[in-house]
GROMACS .gro file of C-alpha atoms in nm:
model
  243
    1MET     CA    1  -1.140   2.653  -3.095
    2GLU     CA    2  -0.961   2.330  -3.106
    3ILE     CA    3  -0.591   2.292  -2.980
    4ASP     CA    4  -0.300   2.079  -3.152
    5ARG     CA    5  -0.139   1.842  -2.892
    6ALA     CA    6   0.213   1.671  -2.900
    7ASP     CA    7   0.145   1.348  -2.933
    8GLY     CA    8  -0.133   1.390  -3.248
    9ARG     CA    9  -0.455   1.320  -3.031
   10THR     CA   10  -0.756   1.515  -3.067
   11PRO     CA   11  -0.864   1.716  -2.754
   12ASN     CA   12  -1.127   1.419  -2.617
   13GLN     CA   13  -0.895   1.150  -2.685
   14LEU     CA   14  -0.751   0.931  -2.390
   15ARG     CA   15  -0.419   0.793  -2.418
   16PRO     CA   16  -0.374   0.389  -2.467
   17LEU     CA   17  -0.521   0.204  -2.170
   18ALA     CA   18  -0.397  -0.114  -2.005
   19CYS     CA   19  -0.457  -0.364  -1.720
   20SER     CA   20  -0.351  -0.659  -1.581
   21ARG     CA   21  -0.465  -0.799  -1.264
   22GLY     CA   22  -0.369  -1.097  -1.021
   23ILE     CA   23   0.020  -1.004  -1.070
   24LEU     CA   24   0.126  -1.022  -0.691
   25ASN     CA   25   0.107  -1.311  -0.548
   26ARG     CA   26   0.087  -1.225  -0.182
   27ALA     CA   27  -0.139  -0.986  -0.210
   28HIS     CA   28  -0.516  -1.038  -0.174
   29GLY     CA   29  -0.536  -0.851  -0.480
   30SER     CA   30  -0.358  -0.672  -0.738
   31ALA     CA   31  -0.372  -0.483  -1.061
   32ASN     CA   32  -0.129  -0.263  -1.278
   33TRP     CA   33  -0.282   0.010  -1.501
   34SER     CA   34  -0.142   0.215  -1.733
   35GLN     CA   35  -0.263   0.514  -1.941
   36GLY     CA   36  -0.012   0.611  -2.206
   37GLU     CA   37   0.357   0.612  -2.017
   38THR     CA   38   0.181   0.672  -1.701
   39LYS     CA   39   0.197   0.318  -1.491
   40VAL     CA   40   0.055   0.256  -1.124
   41LEU     CA   41   0.068  -0.059  -0.924
   42ALA     CA   42  -0.237  -0.100  -0.655
   43ALA     CA   43  -0.217  -0.400  -0.448
   44VAL     CA   44  -0.471  -0.468  -0.198
   45TYR     CA   45  -0.420  -0.658   0.183
   46GLY     CA   46  -0.703  -0.752   0.404
   47PRO     CA   47  -1.008  -0.739   0.532
   48LYS     CA   48  -0.774  -0.783   0.844
   49ALA     CA   49  -0.919  -0.753   1.181
   50GLY     CA   50  -0.967  -0.433   1.420
   51THR     CA   51  -0.969  -0.077   1.268
   52LYS     CA   52  -0.716   0.216   1.294
   53LYS     CA   53  -0.696   0.411   1.565
   54ASN     CA   54  -1.004   0.714   1.529
   55GLU     CA   55  -1.215   0.502   1.286
   56ASN     CA   56  -1.544   0.365   1.364
   57PRO     CA   57  -1.535  -0.021   1.446
   58GLU     CA   58  -1.872  -0.058   1.371
   59LYS     CA   59  -1.747  -0.023   0.973
   60ALA     CA   60  -1.500  -0.161   0.787
   61CYS     CA   61  -1.183   0.083   0.736
   62ILE     CA   62  -1.016   0.188   0.403
   63GLU     CA   63  -0.624   0.223   0.457
   64VAL     CA   64  -0.418   0.410   0.206
   65ILE     CA   65  -0.045   0.400   0.170
   66TRP     CA   66   0.119   0.587  -0.136
   67LYS     CA   67   0.455   0.485  -0.273
   68PRO     CA   68   0.637   0.736  -0.499
   69LYS     CA   69   0.842   0.628  -0.781
   70THR     CA   70   1.161   0.752  -0.584
   71GLY     CA   71   1.246   0.974  -0.272
   72GLN     CA   72   1.044   1.012   0.046
   73ILE     CA   73   0.626   1.095   0.065
   74GLY     CA   74   0.559   1.478   0.021
   75LYS     CA   75   0.242   1.701   0.066
   76PRO     CA   76   0.112   1.617  -0.271
   77GLU     CA   77   0.118   1.251  -0.210
   78LYS     CA   78  -0.042   1.300   0.135
   79GLU     CA   79  -0.320   1.462  -0.062
   80TYR     CA   80  -0.366   1.186  -0.292
   81GLU     CA   81  -0.355   0.938  -0.021
   82MET     CA   82  -0.653   1.128   0.121
   83ILE     CA   83  -0.832   1.203  -0.163
   84LEU     CA   84  -0.818   0.807  -0.288
   85LYS     CA   85  -0.907   0.691   0.073
   86ARG     CA   86  -1.241   0.906   0.044
   87THR     CA   87  -1.315   0.792  -0.293
   88LEU     CA   88  -1.264   0.426  -0.222
   89GLN     CA   89  -1.486   0.450   0.087
   90SER     CA   90  -1.734   0.592  -0.162
   91ILE     CA   91  -1.740   0.257  -0.323
   92CYS     CA   92  -1.697   0.037  -0.100
   93LEU     CA   93  -1.959  -0.180   0.116
   94LEU     CA   94  -1.827  -0.067   0.458
   95THR     CA   95  -2.086  -0.244   0.650
   96VAL     CA   96  -2.014  -0.579   0.519
   97ASN     CA   97  -1.699  -0.666   0.727
   98PRO     CA   98  -1.714  -0.429   1.018
   99ASN     CA   99  -1.402  -0.376   1.250
  100THR     CA  100  -1.175  -0.452   0.989
  101THR     CA  101  -0.866  -0.283   0.801
  102THR     CA  102  -0.831  -0.316   0.399
  103SER     CA  103  -0.481  -0.179   0.320
  104VAL     CA  104  -0.462  -0.052  -0.017
  105ILE     CA  105  -0.103   0.031  -0.124
  106VAL     CA  106  -0.034   0.244  -0.450
  107GLN     CA  107   0.315   0.225  -0.612
  108VAL     CA  108   0.425   0.490  -0.886
  109ILE     CA  109   0.582   0.294  -1.157
  110ASN     CA  110   0.580   0.619  -1.387
  111ASP     CA  111   0.456   0.959  -1.368
  112ASP     CA  112   0.342   1.095  -1.743
  113GLY     CA  113   0.067   1.288  -1.667
  114ALA     CA  114  -0.292   1.223  -1.474
  115LEU     CA  115  -0.131   1.044  -1.165
  116LEU     CA  116  -0.410   1.072  -0.954
  117PRO     CA  117  -0.709   0.965  -1.185
  118CYS     CA  118  -0.470   0.614  -1.300
  119ALA     CA  119  -0.419   0.554  -0.931
  120ILE     CA  120  -0.763   0.531  -0.872
  121ASN     CA  121  -0.864   0.327  -1.160
  122ALA     CA  122  -0.593   0.085  -1.058
  123ALA     CA  123  -0.701   0.089  -0.699
  124CYS     CA  124  -1.086   0.010  -0.808
  125ALA     CA  125  -0.961  -0.278  -1.006
  126ALA     CA  126  -0.702  -0.397  -0.758
  127LEU     CA  127  -1.049  -0.420  -0.494
  128VAL     CA  128  -1.240  -0.633  -0.752
  129ASP     CA  129  -0.931  -0.837  -0.757
  130ALA     CA  130  -0.938  -0.902  -0.393
  131GLY     CA  131  -1.288  -0.953  -0.377
  132ILE     CA  132  -1.376  -0.647  -0.189
  133PRO     CA  133  -1.777  -0.588  -0.177
  134LEU     CA  134  -1.841  -0.276  -0.362
  135LYS     CA  135  -2.161  -0.053  -0.431
  136ASN     CA  136  -2.037   0.022  -0.746
  137LEU     CA  137  -1.732   0.073  -0.963
  138ALA     CA  138  -1.575   0.372  -1.060
  139VAL     CA  139  -1.345   0.541  -1.327
  140ALA     CA  140  -1.152   0.856  -1.318
  141ILE     CA  141  -1.012   1.091  -1.570
  142CYS     CA  142  -0.835   1.437  -1.535
  143CYS     CA  143  -0.950   1.749  -1.762
  144CYS     CA  144  -0.760   2.026  -1.818
  145LEU     CA  145  -0.843   2.397  -1.926
  146THR     CA  146  -0.584   2.564  -2.162
  147HIS     CA  147  -0.493   2.912  -2.081
  148SER     CA  148  -0.685   3.035  -2.447
  149GLY     CA  149  -1.020   2.839  -2.281
  150CYS     CA  150  -1.005   2.496  -2.432
  151VAL     CA  151  -1.071   2.165  -2.233
  152ILE     CA  152  -0.843   1.842  -2.303
  153LEU     CA  153  -0.862   1.495  -2.156
  154ASP     CA  154  -0.619   1.263  -2.000
  155PRO     CA  155  -0.271   1.509  -2.042
  156ASN     CA  156   0.049   1.374  -2.028
  157LYS     CA  157   0.309   1.539  -1.825
  158LEU     CA  158   0.422   1.822  -2.064
  159GLU     CA  159   0.064   1.958  -2.118
  160GLU     CA  160  -0.048   1.907  -1.798
  161GLN     CA  161   0.233   2.193  -1.651
  162LYS     CA  162   0.119   2.439  -1.892
  163MET     CA  163  -0.252   2.409  -1.817
  164LYS     CA  164  -0.421   2.697  -1.640
  165ALA     CA  165  -0.637   2.439  -1.414
  166PHE     CA  166  -0.743   2.103  -1.407
  167VAL     CA  167  -0.990   1.887  -1.261
  168TYR     CA  168  -0.990   1.541  -1.158
  169LEU     CA  169  -1.352   1.361  -1.162
  170VAL     CA  170  -1.456   1.027  -1.046
  171PHE     CA  171  -1.770   0.870  -1.207
  172PRO     CA  172  -1.966   0.554  -1.115
  173ASN     CA  173  -1.919   0.286  -1.391
  174SER     CA  174  -2.288   0.329  -1.422
  175ILE     CA  175  -2.514   0.573  -1.283
  176LEU     CA  176  -2.796   0.311  -1.267
  177SER     CA  177  -2.546   0.106  -1.040
  178VAL     CA  178  -2.584   0.395  -0.767
  179LEU     CA  179  -2.946   0.530  -0.836
  180PRO     CA  180  -3.215   0.305  -0.775
  181GLU     CA  181  -3.478   0.359  -1.064
  182GLY     CA  182  -3.694   0.671  -1.055
  183SER     CA  183  -3.459   0.764  -0.723
  184SER     CA  184  -3.241   1.094  -0.735
  185GLN     CA  185  -3.109   1.027  -0.392
  186VAL     CA  186  -2.906   0.782  -0.216
  187GLY     CA  187  -2.908   0.695   0.167
  188GLY     CA  188  -3.137   1.042   0.194
  189GLU     CA  189  -2.869   1.257  -0.011
  190PRO     CA  190  -2.860   1.398  -0.345
  191VAL     CA  191  -2.600   1.227  -0.596
  192GLU     CA  192  -2.502   1.527  -0.825
  193HIS     CA  193  -2.538   1.340  -1.164
  194GLY     CA  194  -2.338   1.038  -1.048
  195ILE     CA  195  -2.009   1.208  -0.934
  196ILE     CA  196  -1.811   1.025  -0.659
  197THR     CA  197  -1.493   1.285  -0.646
  198SER     CA  198  -1.448   1.628  -0.780
  199VAL     CA  199  -1.114   1.810  -0.705
  200THR     CA  200  -0.990   2.122  -0.896
  201HIS     CA  201  -0.653   2.244  -0.907
  202GLY     CA  202  -0.594   2.625  -1.039
  203VAL     CA  203  -0.875   2.854  -1.110
  204MET     CA  204  -1.150   2.839  -1.349
  205SER     CA  205  -1.502   2.974  -1.421
  206VAL     CA  206  -1.837   2.772  -1.318
  207ASP     CA  207  -1.897   2.742  -1.690
  208ASP     CA  208  -1.560   2.617  -1.752
  209TYR     CA  209  -1.607   2.343  -1.495
  210LEU     CA  210  -1.938   2.233  -1.610
  211HIS     CA  211  -1.788   2.190  -1.971
  212CYS     CA  212  -1.528   2.000  -1.803
  213LEU     CA  213  -1.768   1.790  -1.653
  214GLN     CA  214  -1.975   1.738  -1.978
  215ARG     CA  215  -1.669   1.651  -2.151
  216GLY     CA  216  -1.530   1.383  -1.844
  217ARG     CA  217  -1.870   1.242  -1.820
  218ALA     CA  218  -1.854   1.177  -2.203
  219ALA     CA  219  -1.499   1.042  -2.161
  220SER     CA  220  -1.576   0.819  -1.878
  221ALA     CA  221  -1.826   0.592  -2.105
  222LYS     CA  222  -1.520   0.448  -2.260
  223LEU     CA  223  -1.297   0.388  -1.941
  224SER     CA  224  -1.645   0.229  -1.796
  225ASP     CA  225  -1.664   0.024  -2.103
  226PHE     CA  226  -1.245  -0.088  -2.065
  227LEU     CA  227  -1.313  -0.188  -1.701
  228ARG     CA  228  -1.577  -0.418  -1.738
  229ARG     CA  229  -1.441  -0.586  -2.038
  230ASN     CA  230  -1.110  -0.614  -1.805
  231LEU     CA  231  -1.312  -0.747  -1.509
  232GLN     CA  232  -1.507  -0.990  -1.745
  233SER     CA  233  -1.206  -1.184  -1.810
  234HIS     CA  234  -1.174  -1.520  -1.636
  235SER     CA  235  -0.823  -1.495  -1.623
  236PRO     CA  236  -0.712  -1.221  -1.365
  237GLY     CA  237  -0.346  -1.237  -1.518
  238ASP     CA  238  -0.468  -1.173  -1.857
  239LEU     CA  239  -0.355  -0.846  -2.018
  240SER     CA  240  -0.620  -0.623  -2.148
  241LYS     CA  241  -0.560  -0.304  -2.390
  242ALA     CA  242  -0.771  -0.086  -2.550
  243GLY     CA  243  -0.619   0.245  -2.786
   0.00000   0.00000   0.00000
Protein backbone atom coordinates (compact mmCIF):
# COMPACT_ATOMS: atom_id res chain seq x y z
CA MET A 1 0.00 0.00 0.00
CA GLU A 2 1.36 3.38 -1.02
CA ILE A 3 0.74 6.74 0.59
CA ASP A 4 0.16 10.20 -0.84
CA ARG A 5 2.60 12.82 0.45
CA ALA A 6 1.69 16.49 0.68
CA ASP A 7 4.75 17.58 -1.30
CA GLY A 8 4.06 15.09 -4.11
CA ARG A 9 7.04 12.84 -3.41
CA THR A 10 6.89 9.06 -3.65
CA PRO A 11 7.46 7.12 -0.40
CA ASN A 12 11.07 6.37 -1.39
CA GLN A 13 11.89 9.82 -2.76
CA LEU A 14 14.36 12.05 -0.89
CA ARG A 15 14.08 15.81 -0.73
CA PRO A 16 16.52 17.88 -2.83
CA LEU A 17 20.07 17.68 -1.43
CA ALA A 18 22.61 20.50 -1.27
CA CYS A 19 26.05 20.76 0.31
CA SER A 20 28.74 23.43 0.37
CA ARG A 21 32.10 23.10 2.12
CA GLY A 22 34.84 25.41 3.35
CA ILE A 23 32.42 28.24 4.08
CA LEU A 24 33.81 29.30 7.50
CA ASN A 25 37.26 30.88 7.36
CA ARG A 26 38.17 30.43 11.02
CA ALA A 27 37.16 26.76 11.26
CA HIS A 28 39.56 23.98 10.24
CA GLY A 29 36.69 22.48 8.26
CA SER A 30 33.04 23.32 7.65
CA ALA A 31 30.01 22.19 5.67
CA ASN A 32 26.47 23.40 5.09
CA TRP A 33 24.08 20.51 4.37
CA SER A 34 20.42 20.76 3.46
CA GLN A 35 17.69 18.26 2.69
CA GLY A 36 14.70 20.20 1.48
CA GLU A 37 14.10 22.98 4.00
CA THR A 38 16.11 21.28 6.76
CA LYS A 39 19.48 23.01 6.91
CA VAL A 40 22.46 22.42 9.21
CA LEU A 41 25.88 24.06 9.43
CA ALA A 42 28.75 21.99 10.87
CA ALA A 43 32.17 23.37 11.85
CA VAL A 44 35.27 21.40 12.90
CA TYR A 45 38.02 22.77 15.13
CA GLY A 46 41.13 20.70 15.79
CA PRO A 47 42.70 18.38 16.50
CA LYS A 48 43.94 20.33 19.54
CA ALA A 49 46.36 18.98 22.15
CA GLY A 50 44.82 17.27 25.18
CA THR A 51 41.66 15.27 25.77
CA LYS A 52 38.55 15.95 27.81
CA LYS A 53 38.02 14.53 31.30
CA ASN A 54 37.23 10.79 31.38
CA GLU A 55 38.46 10.33 27.79
CA ASN A 56 41.20 7.88 26.81
CA PRO A 57 44.43 9.89 26.25
CA GLU A 58 45.77 7.10 24.03
CA LYS A 59 43.13 7.94 21.45
CA ALA A 60 41.77 11.09 19.85
CA CYS A 61 38.68 12.58 21.46
CA ILE A 62 35.65 13.78 19.49
CA GLU A 63 33.61 16.54 21.12
CA VAL A 64 30.18 17.45 19.76
CA ILE A 65 28.38 20.70 20.62
CA TRP A 66 24.80 21.09 19.38
CA LYS A 67 23.41 24.59 18.92
CA PRO A 68 19.65 24.84 18.32
CA LYS A 69 18.19 27.47 16.03
CA THR A 70 16.68 29.28 19.01
CA GLY A 71 16.56 28.85 22.76
CA GLN A 72 18.62 26.70 25.09
CA ILE A 73 19.79 23.16 24.57
CA GLY A 74 17.39 20.59 26.06
CA LYS A 75 17.10 16.84 26.52
CA PRO A 76 16.48 16.06 22.80
CA GLU A 77 19.56 18.07 21.80
CA LYS A 78 21.66 16.30 24.45
CA GLU A 79 20.55 12.99 22.94
CA TYR A 80 21.48 14.25 19.48
CA GLU A 81 24.94 15.19 20.78
CA MET A 82 25.47 11.70 22.21
CA ILE A 83 24.30 9.90 19.05
CA LEU A 84 26.36 12.18 16.82
CA LYS A 85 29.46 11.74 18.99
CA ARG A 86 29.22 7.96 18.96
CA THR A 87 28.62 7.94 15.21
CA LEU A 88 31.63 10.17 14.48
CA GLN A 89 33.82 8.11 16.84
CA SER A 90 32.88 5.05 14.79
CA ILE A 91 34.11 6.52 11.51
CA CYS A 92 37.18 8.46 12.73
CA LEU A 93 40.65 6.91 13.04
CA LEU A 94 41.09 7.70 16.71
CA THR A 95 44.59 6.22 16.95
CA VAL A 96 46.15 8.62 14.43
CA ASN A 97 46.20 11.70 16.69
CA PRO A 98 46.20 10.38 20.27
CA ASN A 99 45.69 12.74 23.21
CA THR A 100 43.97 15.36 21.05
CA THR A 101 40.44 16.74 20.90
CA THR A 102 38.51 17.57 17.75
CA SER A 103 35.43 19.71 18.32
CA VAL A 104 32.44 19.46 16.00
CA ILE A 105 29.96 22.34 16.33
CA VAL A 106 26.51 21.72 14.85
CA GLN A 107 24.35 24.79 14.25
CA VAL A 108 20.72 24.20 13.30
CA ILE A 109 19.68 26.73 10.68
CA ASN A 110 16.20 25.33 10.00
CA ASP A 111 14.38 22.18 11.10
CA ASP A 112 11.79 20.84 8.66
CA GLY A 113 12.12 17.17 9.60
CA ALA A 114 14.85 14.49 9.70
CA LEU A 115 17.13 16.91 11.55
CA LEU A 116 19.58 14.44 13.09
CA PRO A 117 20.39 12.61 9.81
CA CYS A 118 20.95 16.00 8.16
CA ALA A 119 23.32 16.97 11.00
CA ILE A 120 25.25 13.69 10.70
CA ASN A 121 25.67 14.23 6.96
CA ALA A 122 26.85 17.81 7.56
CA ALA A 123 29.33 16.72 10.24
CA CYS A 124 30.79 14.00 8.01
CA ALA A 125 31.34 16.47 5.17
CA ALA A 126 32.92 18.97 7.60
CA LEU A 127 35.34 16.31 8.94
CA VAL A 128 36.48 15.60 5.41
CA ASP A 129 36.87 19.34 4.76
CA ALA A 130 39.08 19.55 7.89
CA GLY A 131 41.24 16.65 6.78
CA ILE A 132 40.40 14.50 9.82
CA PRO A 133 41.50 10.86 9.18
CA LEU A 134 38.43 8.65 8.64
CA LYS A 135 37.94 4.91 8.34
CA ASN A 136 35.11 5.56 5.92
CA LEU A 137 32.50 8.14 5.04
CA ALA A 138 28.96 7.79 6.34
CA VAL A 139 25.47 8.78 5.19
CA ALA A 140 22.37 9.06 7.39
CA ILE A 141 18.68 8.78 6.61
CA CYS A 142 15.36 8.80 8.47
CA CYS A 143 12.77 6.09 7.75
CA CYS A 144 9.23 6.57 9.09
CA LEU A 145 6.43 4.09 9.72
CA THR A 146 2.90 5.39 9.23
CA HIS A 147 -0.07 4.19 11.28
CA SER A 148 -1.24 2.28 8.18
CA GLY A 149 2.04 0.38 8.03
CA CYS A 150 3.67 2.24 5.12
CA VAL A 151 7.33 3.22 5.16
CA ILE A 152 8.37 6.66 3.91
CA LEU A 153 11.86 8.14 3.66
CA ASP A 154 13.27 11.55 4.60
CA PRO A 155 10.10 13.05 6.14
CA ASN A 156 9.42 16.74 6.49
CA LYS A 157 8.34 18.11 9.87
CA LEU A 158 4.61 17.72 9.27
CA GLU A 159 5.03 14.09 8.17
CA GLU A 160 7.36 13.37 11.08
CA GLN A 161 4.75 14.54 13.61
CA LYS A 162 2.11 12.18 12.18
CA MET A 163 4.24 9.04 12.17
CA LYS A 164 3.69 5.97 14.36
CA ALA A 165 7.46 5.43 14.66
CA PHE A 166 10.71 6.28 12.91
CA VAL A 167 14.29 5.12 12.81
CA TYR A 168 17.53 7.00 12.15
CA LEU A 169 19.97 4.86 10.16
CA VAL A 170 23.62 5.57 9.38
CA PHE A 171 25.38 3.49 6.73
CA PRO A 172 29.01 3.46 5.57
CA ASN A 173 29.45 5.22 2.24
CA SER A 174 30.58 1.86 0.91
CA ILE A 175 30.37 -1.44 2.77
CA LEU A 176 33.63 -2.43 1.09
CA SER A 177 35.33 0.53 2.75
CA VAL A 178 34.90 -1.07 6.17
CA LEU A 179 34.85 -4.74 5.26
CA PRO A 180 38.01 -6.38 3.86
CA GLU A 181 37.27 -8.72 0.98
CA GLY A 182 35.92 -12.03 2.20
CA SER A 183 35.61 -10.81 5.78
CA SER A 184 32.50 -10.31 7.90
CA GLN A 185 34.32 -8.79 10.84
CA VAL A 186 36.23 -5.64 11.69
CA GLY A 187 38.48 -5.66 14.73
CA GLY A 188 37.13 -9.07 15.70
CA GLU A 189 33.55 -7.77 15.83
CA PRO A 190 30.82 -8.54 13.27
CA VAL A 191 29.49 -5.64 11.20
CA GLU A 192 25.69 -5.70 10.96
CA HIS A 193 25.40 -5.36 7.21
CA GLY A 194 27.44 -2.17 7.29
CA ILE A 195 25.20 -0.34 9.77
CA ILE A 196 27.04 2.29 11.80
CA THR A 197 24.16 3.70 13.86
CA SER A 198 20.52 2.73 14.36
CA VAL A 199 18.18 4.68 16.67
CA THR A 200 14.44 4.04 16.86
CA HIS A 201 11.65 6.20 18.30
CA GLY A 202 8.18 4.80 18.86
CA VAL A 203 7.05 1.19 18.58
CA MET A 204 7.53 -0.97 15.50
CA SER A 205 7.64 -4.70 14.90
CA VAL A 206 10.79 -6.54 13.85
CA ASP A 207 9.35 -6.95 10.34
CA ASP A 208 8.64 -3.21 10.12
CA TYR A 209 12.18 -2.43 11.30
CA LEU A 210 13.68 -4.77 8.71
CA HIS A 211 11.50 -3.14 6.05
CA CYS A 212 12.81 0.28 7.11
CA LEU A 213 16.34 -1.07 7.04
CA GLN A 214 15.90 -2.40 3.51
CA ARG A 215 14.40 0.83 2.20
CA GLY A 216 16.96 2.95 4.03
CA ARG A 217 19.91 0.99 2.70
CA ALA A 218 18.59 1.26 -0.86
CA ALA A 219 18.16 5.04 -0.52
CA SER A 220 21.60 5.45 1.06
CA ALA A 221 23.14 4.67 -2.34
CA LYS A 222 21.82 8.00 -3.68
CA LEU A 223 23.15 9.84 -0.63
CA SER A 224 26.52 8.12 -1.02
CA ASP A 225 26.71 9.06 -4.68
CA PHE A 226 25.86 12.68 -3.91
CA LEU A 227 28.43 12.85 -1.10
CA ARG A 228 31.19 11.34 -3.25
CA ARG A 229 30.50 13.74 -6.11
CA ASN A 230 30.52 16.68 -3.71
CA LEU A 231 33.80 15.66 -2.08
CA GLN A 232 35.45 15.12 -5.45
CA SER A 233 34.87 18.77 -6.26
CA HIS A 234 38.31 20.48 -6.44
CA SER A 235 37.01 23.75 -5.02
CA PRO A 236 35.73 23.23 -1.46
CA GLY A 237 33.51 26.27 -1.61
CA ASP A 238 31.60 25.08 -4.68
CA LEU A 239 27.94 24.36 -4.12
CA SER A 240 26.70 20.96 -5.25
CA LYS A 241 23.04 20.15 -5.61
CA ALA A 242 20.93 17.12 -6.39
CA GLY A 243 17.21 16.75 -6.77
